[in-house]
Amino acid sequence: MVPFFVKRIASMLLALFGITIIAFGLIRFIPVDPVEAYFTINQIPATEEAMTSMREEMGLDQPLWMQYIAWLSHALQLDFGTSFVSKKAVATELFQRFETTLLLAVTALVIIIVISFSIGIWSARKNGGWLDWFTRTAIFTIASMPSFWLAFLFIYTVALKWGVLPLMGWGSFAHVILPSITLALGFIPYYIRLIRSSMREEMKKPHVLFARARGVKETVILRTHIFKGILPQLITSLAMTCGGLLGGAAIIENVFAISGVGHFIVEAMLARDYAVLQAFIVIIGGLYITINFIADILCAVVDPRVRLKGGAL
């Protein structure tokens, strides 16, 4: 277990290093001059003297390796500079909105797990029936619908026509339900298909057939043989989905007028607020890598074969 853990730690640190290079390169190699963008956003006359002074203040007149070291030393302290637009610390601006986005993503993840596991397990056990056929048809239909279209459909029916849930904004848990369901529906069809197909494949394996032949209860077979066999794959997929939920939240937050990280990043992109974009890449990339690291450890705990395959350094 120790070699496996050390190898995963080394991979995580290497990936984090790569993320910092990408974030640093964003503002240094883009076709638009960040200093020029700063003057444009703040409506300041862009004289040659003023631009030269700003480049010196931002450290853009130094060699790239010195710029990178200086930027990385501040980034490790969660100091990503000041927003071009709000003139506030970028880290403060992002973390103020992270609570909203994380609540939205976590609620969507819970909905994905509850609905996907319930329908996927049921569909795998009732394979071939008309209800199974209806379920598969329904999930293929949902999978073909874009998230923004589902969002507008829910706004019209659930919020406007029925008045069951709030239309837009943020304030109570009622505001979380509709956007979370909309966000989750983009992933639920995939997980239903994954759980169904994985369980059907696991049911055909010899150890499951032998357990059934020995008269072991179906619930025990399902829990200790079938579900345990597909759990590592599900953990890995759910870890990957966490990144997708944070990315998909940008669309959902804009449609439902939620002031989260996704909405803030879209505004930063339109305003060319590169300091904010840099910080977002580092924080989201670091969070995504950490989640996948935890998923790898969980897979190794659940299935010893994962440790044997990935333990050699």
Tab-separated table of C-alpha atoms in Angstrom:
chain	number	residue	atom	x	y	z
A	1	MET	CA	0.000	0.000	0.000
A	2	VAL	CA	2.886	2.414	0.781
A	3	PRO	CA	4.507	2.190	-2.721
A	4	PHE	CA	1.065	2.726	-4.284
A	5	PHE	CA	0.434	5.750	-2.054
A	6	VAL	CA	3.884	7.250	-2.791
A	7	LYS	CA	3.418	6.769	-6.529
A	8	ARG	CA	0.033	8.495	-6.464
A	9	ILE	CA	1.429	11.392	-4.398
A	10	ALA	CA	4.241	11.848	-6.936
A	11	SER	CA	1.745	11.777	-9.836
A	12	MET	CA	-0.479	14.318	-8.080
A	13	LEU	CA	2.412	16.739	-7.455
A	14	LEU	CA	3.562	16.403	-11.068
A	15	ALA	CA	0.040	17.119	-12.303
A	16	LEU	CA	-0.235	20.164	-10.017
A	17	PHE	CA	3.069	21.440	-11.388
A	18	GLY	CA	1.673	21.089	-14.914
A	19	ILE	CA	-1.462	23.012	-13.915
A	20	THR	CA	0.611	25.936	-12.618
A	21	ILE	CA	2.564	26.083	-15.909
A	22	ILE	CA	-0.693	26.163	-17.905
A	23	ALA	CA	-2.134	28.909	-15.690
A	24	PHE	CA	1.084	30.926	-15.877
A	25	GLY	CA	1.298	30.545	-19.645
A	26	LEU	CA	-2.286	31.739	-20.076
A	27	ILE	CA	-1.465	35.368	-19.344
A	28	ARG	CA	2.013	35.300	-20.914
A	29	PHE	CA	1.261	33.722	-24.302
A	30	ILE	CA	-2.221	34.986	-25.140
A	31	PRO	CA	-2.459	37.192	-28.256
A	32	VAL	CA	-3.924	40.079	-26.216
A	33	ASP	CA	-1.515	42.085	-24.068
A	34	PRO	CA	-2.719	41.837	-20.411
A	35	VAL	CA	-1.436	45.351	-19.692
A	36	GLU	CA	-3.375	46.697	-22.647
A	37	ALA	CA	-6.447	44.799	-21.461
A	38	TYR	CA	-6.059	46.337	-17.987
A	39	PHE	CA	-6.005	49.864	-19.411
A	40	THR	CA	-8.997	49.128	-21.659
A	41	ILE	CA	-11.112	47.672	-18.837
A	42	ASN	CA	-10.409	50.593	-16.530
A	43	GLN	CA	-10.748	53.184	-19.343
A	44	ILE	CA	-7.257	54.594	-18.716
A	45	PRO	CA	-5.368	56.296	-21.567
A	46	ALA	CA	-2.801	53.734	-22.735
A	47	THR	CA	0.308	55.903	-23.169
A	48	GLU	CA	3.664	54.231	-23.733
A	49	GLU	CA	5.034	55.522	-20.417
A	50	ALA	CA	2.016	54.284	-18.459
A	51	MET	CA	2.129	50.842	-20.095
A	52	THR	CA	5.862	50.503	-19.416
A	53	SER	CA	5.318	51.467	-15.784
A	54	MET	CA	2.486	48.916	-15.444
A	55	ARG	CA	4.618	46.153	-16.979
A	56	GLU	CA	7.320	46.865	-14.406
A	57	GLU	CA	4.717	46.852	-11.616
A	58	MET	CA	3.305	43.486	-12.811
A	59	GLY	CA	6.793	42.056	-13.306
A	60	LEU	CA	6.239	41.432	-17.011
A	61	ASP	CA	9.571	43.033	-17.902
A	62	GLN	CA	11.525	40.231	-16.190
A	63	PRO	CA	12.630	36.904	-17.776
A	64	LEU	CA	9.915	34.244	-17.936
A	65	TRP	CA	11.536	31.937	-15.386
A	66	MET	CA	11.741	34.767	-12.857
A	67	GLN	CA	8.133	35.717	-13.546
A	68	TYR	CA	7.065	32.094	-13.010
A	69	ILE	CA	8.940	31.692	-9.723
A	70	ALA	CA	7.565	34.987	-8.387
A	71	TRP	CA	4.011	34.114	-9.447
A	72	LEU	CA	4.246	30.536	-8.078
A	73	SER	CA	5.564	31.712	-4.699
A	74	HIS	CA	2.521	33.977	-4.339
A	75	ALA	CA	0.108	31.324	-5.700
A	76	LEU	CA	1.298	28.803	-3.078
A	77	GLN	CA	0.143	31.345	-0.493
A	78	LEU	CA	-3.205	31.689	-2.330
A	79	ASP	CA	-2.226	35.182	-3.442
A	80	PHE	CA	-3.323	35.477	-7.078
A	81	GLY	CA	-3.141	39.231	-7.325
A	82	THR	CA	-5.938	41.754	-7.802
A	83	SER	CA	-8.892	41.588	-10.157
A	84	PHE	CA	-8.693	44.033	-13.060
A	85	VAL	CA	-12.410	44.784	-12.714
A	86	SER	CA	-13.309	44.802	-8.993
A	87	LYS	CA	-9.864	45.856	-7.662
A	88	LYS	CA	-10.290	43.209	-4.925
A	89	ALA	CA	-8.079	40.228	-4.122
A	90	VAL	CA	-8.786	37.441	-6.624
A	91	ALA	CA	-8.685	34.694	-3.973
A	92	THR	CA	-11.281	36.555	-1.893
A	93	GLU	CA	-13.537	37.037	-4.935
A	94	LEU	CA	-13.377	33.333	-5.840
A	95	PHE	CA	-13.743	31.843	-2.360
A	96	GLN	CA	-16.766	34.041	-1.637
A	97	ARG	CA	-18.533	32.322	-4.543
A	98	PHE	CA	-17.185	28.804	-4.032
A	99	GLU	CA	-19.703	27.979	-1.310
A	100	THR	CA	-22.560	28.545	-3.761
A	101	THR	CA	-21.013	26.477	-6.558
A	102	LEU	CA	-19.949	23.641	-4.242
A	103	LEU	CA	-23.437	23.420	-2.731
A	104	LEU	CA	-24.897	23.244	-6.242
A	105	ALA	CA	-22.361	20.591	-7.362
A	106	VAL	CA	-22.645	18.457	-4.197
A	107	THR	CA	-26.459	18.489	-4.325
A	108	ALA	CA	-26.316	17.476	-8.003
A	109	LEU	CA	-23.869	14.664	-7.132
A	110	VAL	CA	-26.208	13.319	-4.437
A	111	ILE	CA	-29.104	13.370	-6.919
A	112	ILE	CA	-26.945	11.541	-9.488
A	113	ILE	CA	-25.989	8.820	-6.996
A	114	VAL	CA	-29.505	8.269	-5.620
A	115	ILE	CA	-31.347	8.195	-8.955
A	116	SER	CA	-28.664	6.451	-11.032
A	117	PHE	CA	-27.976	3.709	-8.518
A	118	SER	CA	-31.673	3.043	-7.871
A	119	ILE	CA	-32.684	2.871	-11.553
A	120	GLY	CA	-29.432	1.245	-12.737
A	121	ILE	CA	-29.574	-1.618	-10.198
A	122	TRP	CA	-33.287	-2.136	-10.783
A	123	SER	CA	-32.836	-2.140	-14.572
A	124	ALA	CA	-29.978	-4.648	-14.374
A	125	ARG	CA	-32.043	-7.044	-12.231
A	126	LYS	CA	-35.155	-6.691	-14.427
A	127	ASN	CA	-33.276	-7.015	-17.723
A	128	GLY	CA	-35.423	-7.574	-20.819
A	129	GLY	CA	-38.817	-6.488	-19.470
A	130	TRP	CA	-40.957	-3.727	-20.920
A	131	LEU	CA	-40.160	-1.470	-17.957
A	132	ASP	CA	-36.450	-1.961	-18.625
A	133	TRP	CA	-37.027	-1.050	-22.275
A	134	PHE	CA	-39.014	2.042	-21.257
A	135	THR	CA	-36.272	3.116	-18.829
A	136	ARG	CA	-33.550	2.806	-21.450
A	137	THR	CA	-35.629	4.769	-23.955
A	138	ALA	CA	-36.228	7.523	-21.379
A	139	ILE	CA	-32.553	7.882	-20.454
A	140	PHE	CA	-31.496	8.018	-24.115
A	141	THR	CA	-34.056	10.788	-24.642
A	142	ILE	CA	-32.807	12.774	-21.642
A	143	ALA	CA	-29.181	12.287	-22.695
A	144	SER	CA	-29.912	13.909	-26.063
A	145	MET	CA	-31.238	17.108	-24.469
A	146	PRO	CA	-28.777	19.984	-23.825
A	147	SER	CA	-28.542	21.187	-20.219
A	148	PHE	CA	-29.467	24.788	-21.065
A	149	TRP	CA	-32.614	23.586	-22.896
A	150	LEU	CA	-33.650	21.496	-19.874
A	151	ALA	CA	-33.003	24.523	-17.661
A	152	PHE	CA	-35.358	26.734	-19.677
A	153	LEU	CA	-37.942	23.919	-19.772
A	154	PHE	CA	-37.867	23.574	-15.974
A	155	ILE	CA	-38.016	27.340	-15.497
A	156	TYR	CA	-41.143	27.518	-17.652
A	157	THR	CA	-42.980	24.476	-16.255
A	158	VAL	CA	-41.911	24.092	-12.620
A	159	ALA	CA	-41.232	27.740	-11.709
A	160	LEU	CA	-43.469	29.836	-13.980
A	161	LYS	CA	-46.429	27.583	-14.789
A	162	TRP	CA	-46.712	25.507	-11.603
A	163	GLY	CA	-45.019	27.923	-9.178
A	164	VAL	CA	-43.591	25.053	-7.143
A	165	LEU	CA	-40.003	26.301	-6.868
A	166	PRO	CA	-38.333	29.740	-7.087
A	167	LEU	CA	-37.662	31.028	-10.584
A	168	MET	CA	-34.102	32.331	-10.235
A	169	GLY	CA	-31.601	33.673	-7.735
A	170	TRP	CA	-30.184	32.264	-4.514
A	171	GLY	CA	-31.231	32.405	-0.897
A	172	SER	CA	-32.780	29.209	0.451
A	173	PHE	CA	-32.440	25.492	-0.259
A	174	ALA	CA	-35.499	25.757	-2.511
A	175	HIS	CA	-33.326	27.773	-4.901
A	176	VAL	CA	-30.833	24.880	-5.041
A	177	ILE	CA	-33.259	22.139	-6.106
A	178	LEU	CA	-34.120	23.151	-9.675
A	179	PRO	CA	-30.593	24.032	-10.873
A	180	SER	CA	-29.167	20.936	-9.143
A	181	ILE	CA	-31.660	18.625	-10.863
A	182	THR	CA	-30.929	20.299	-14.194
A	183	LEU	CA	-27.187	19.857	-13.679
A	184	ALA	CA	-27.589	16.235	-12.534
A	185	LEU	CA	-29.733	15.214	-15.507
A	186	GLY	CA	-26.751	15.693	-17.814
A	187	PHE	CA	-24.933	12.849	-16.005
A	188	ILE	CA	-27.723	10.520	-14.801
A	189	PRO	CA	-28.253	8.702	-18.164
A	190	TYR	CA	-24.539	7.865	-18.365
A	191	TYR	CA	-24.477	6.387	-14.859
A	192	ILE	CA	-27.655	4.388	-15.358
A	193	ARG	CA	-26.131	2.818	-18.485
A	194	LEU	CA	-22.794	2.276	-16.721
A	195	ILE	CA	-24.316	0.607	-13.650
A	196	ARG	CA	-26.681	-1.531	-15.738
A	197	SER	CA	-24.044	-2.779	-18.178
A	198	SER	CA	-21.406	-3.310	-15.447
A	199	MET	CA	-23.819	-5.284	-13.288
A	200	ARG	CA	-24.990	-7.412	-16.233
A	201	GLU	CA	-21.353	-8.227	-17.018
A	202	GLU	CA	-20.565	-8.980	-13.365
A	203	MET	CA	-23.581	-11.305	-13.096
A	204	LYS	CA	-22.072	-13.573	-15.767
A	205	LYS	CA	-18.785	-14.110	-13.921
A	206	PRO	CA	-18.075	-17.581	-12.421
A	207	HIS	CA	-17.886	-16.492	-8.759
A	208	VAL	CA	-21.393	-14.993	-8.995
A	209	LEU	CA	-22.796	-18.077	-10.742
A	210	PHE	CA	-21.200	-20.369	-8.141
A	211	ALA	CA	-22.575	-18.263	-5.278
A	212	ARG	CA	-26.052	-18.474	-6.800
A	213	ALA	CA	-25.664	-22.244	-7.273
A	214	ARG	CA	-24.737	-22.637	-3.588
A	215	GLY	CA	-28.027	-21.009	-2.656
A	216	VAL	CA	-26.630	-17.704	-1.393
A	217	LYS	CA	-29.348	-15.088	-1.012
A	218	GLU	CA	-29.728	-12.717	-3.946
A	219	THR	CA	-29.309	-9.646	-1.729
A	220	VAL	CA	-26.006	-11.027	-0.400
A	221	ILE	CA	-24.794	-11.785	-3.935
A	222	LEU	CA	-25.755	-8.291	-5.020
A	223	ARG	CA	-23.955	-6.634	-2.110
A	224	THR	CA	-20.807	-8.738	-1.668
A	225	HIS	CA	-20.140	-9.997	-5.195
A	226	ILE	CA	-21.767	-7.848	-7.874
A	227	PHE	CA	-21.739	-4.377	-6.356
A	228	LYS	CA	-18.279	-4.790	-4.850
A	229	GLY	CA	-16.972	-5.773	-8.288
A	230	ILE	CA	-18.233	-2.626	-10.010
A	231	LEU	CA	-17.461	-0.219	-7.141
A	232	PRO	CA	-13.893	0.765	-8.239
A	233	GLN	CA	-15.151	1.721	-11.701
A	234	LEU	CA	-17.972	3.768	-10.179
A	235	ILE	CA	-15.629	5.578	-7.774
A	236	THR	CA	-13.311	6.538	-10.640
A	237	SER	CA	-16.216	7.738	-12.795
A	238	LEU	CA	-17.721	9.780	-9.948
A	239	ALA	CA	-14.352	11.462	-9.336
A	240	MET	CA	-14.184	12.444	-13.003
A	241	THR	CA	-17.769	13.690	-12.814
A	242	CYS	CA	-16.899	16.111	-10.004
A	243	GLY	CA	-14.858	18.127	-12.478
A	244	GLY	CA	-17.688	18.004	-14.985
A	245	LEU	CA	-20.156	19.254	-12.385
A	246	LEU	CA	-17.970	22.258	-11.564
A	247	GLY	CA	-17.607	23.008	-15.285
A	248	GLY	CA	-21.294	22.479	-16.047
A	249	ALA	CA	-22.243	24.773	-13.179
A	250	ALA	CA	-21.091	27.735	-15.299
A	251	ILE	CA	-23.964	27.249	-17.752
A	252	ILE	CA	-26.543	26.483	-15.068
A	253	GLU	CA	-25.531	29.457	-12.905
A	254	ASN	CA	-25.892	31.843	-15.839
A	255	VAL	CA	-29.322	30.486	-16.792
A	256	PHE	CA	-30.658	30.603	-13.216
A	257	ALA	CA	-28.908	33.925	-12.386
A	258	ILE	CA	-26.861	32.385	-9.561
A	259	SER	CA	-23.810	34.316	-8.414
A	260	GLY	CA	-21.397	31.393	-8.181
A	261	VAL	CA	-17.900	30.702	-9.467
A	262	GLY	CA	-19.159	29.641	-12.899
A	263	HIS	CA	-21.069	32.882	-13.420
A	264	PHE	CA	-18.100	34.875	-12.126
A	265	ILE	CA	-15.670	33.139	-14.519
A	266	VAL	CA	-17.891	33.794	-17.534
A	267	GLU	CA	-17.914	37.495	-16.610
A	268	ALA	CA	-14.119	37.414	-16.162
A	269	MET	CA	-13.681	35.855	-19.603
A	270	LEU	CA	-15.819	38.550	-21.212
A	271	ALA	CA	-13.902	41.275	-19.369
A	272	ARG	CA	-10.505	39.636	-20.048
A	273	ASP	CA	-9.778	39.599	-16.328
A	274	TYR	CA	-6.788	37.284	-16.686
A	275	ALA	CA	-5.771	37.293	-13.020
A	276	VAL	CA	-9.135	35.719	-12.151
A	277	LEU	CA	-8.828	33.124	-14.932
A	278	GLN	CA	-5.352	32.148	-13.757
A	279	ALA	CA	-6.558	31.607	-10.196
A	280	PHE	CA	-9.581	29.637	-11.401
A	281	ILE	CA	-7.402	27.239	-13.430
A	282	VAL	CA	-5.088	26.585	-10.469
A	283	ILE	CA	-7.840	26.157	-7.865
A	284	ILE	CA	-10.172	24.014	-10.003
A	285	GLY	CA	-7.252	21.994	-11.369
A	286	GLY	CA	-5.909	21.407	-7.866
A	287	LEU	CA	-9.344	20.432	-6.578
A	288	TYR	CA	-9.917	18.081	-9.520
A	289	ILE	CA	-6.508	16.379	-9.056
A	290	THR	CA	-7.082	16.018	-5.300
A	291	ILE	CA	-10.497	14.403	-5.828
A	292	ASN	CA	-9.000	11.914	-8.285
A	293	PHE	CA	-6.182	11.168	-5.824
A	294	ILE	CA	-8.750	10.387	-3.117
A	295	ALA	CA	-10.651	8.213	-5.615
A	296	ASP	CA	-7.463	6.241	-6.387
A	297	ILE	CA	-6.885	5.612	-2.679
A	298	LEU	CA	-10.500	4.508	-2.196
A	299	CYS	CA	-10.241	2.141	-5.172
A	300	ALA	CA	-7.067	0.640	-3.679
A	301	VAL	CA	-8.826	0.118	-0.349
A	302	VAL	CA	-11.904	-1.477	-1.964
A	303	ASP	CA	-10.025	-3.637	-4.491
A	304	PRO	CA	-6.522	-4.963	-3.619
A	305	ARG	CA	-5.918	-5.687	-7.337
A	306	VAL	CA	-5.608	-1.931	-7.909
A	307	ARG	CA	-2.685	-1.790	-5.437
A	308	LEU	CA	-0.964	-4.725	-7.112
A	309	LYS	CA	-1.262	-3.184	-10.579
A	310	GLY	CA	-0.239	0.345	-9.612
A	311	GLY	CA	2.158	-0.195	-6.727
A	312	ALA	CA	5.406	-0.646	-8.601
A	313	LEU	CA	7.590	2.450	-8.801
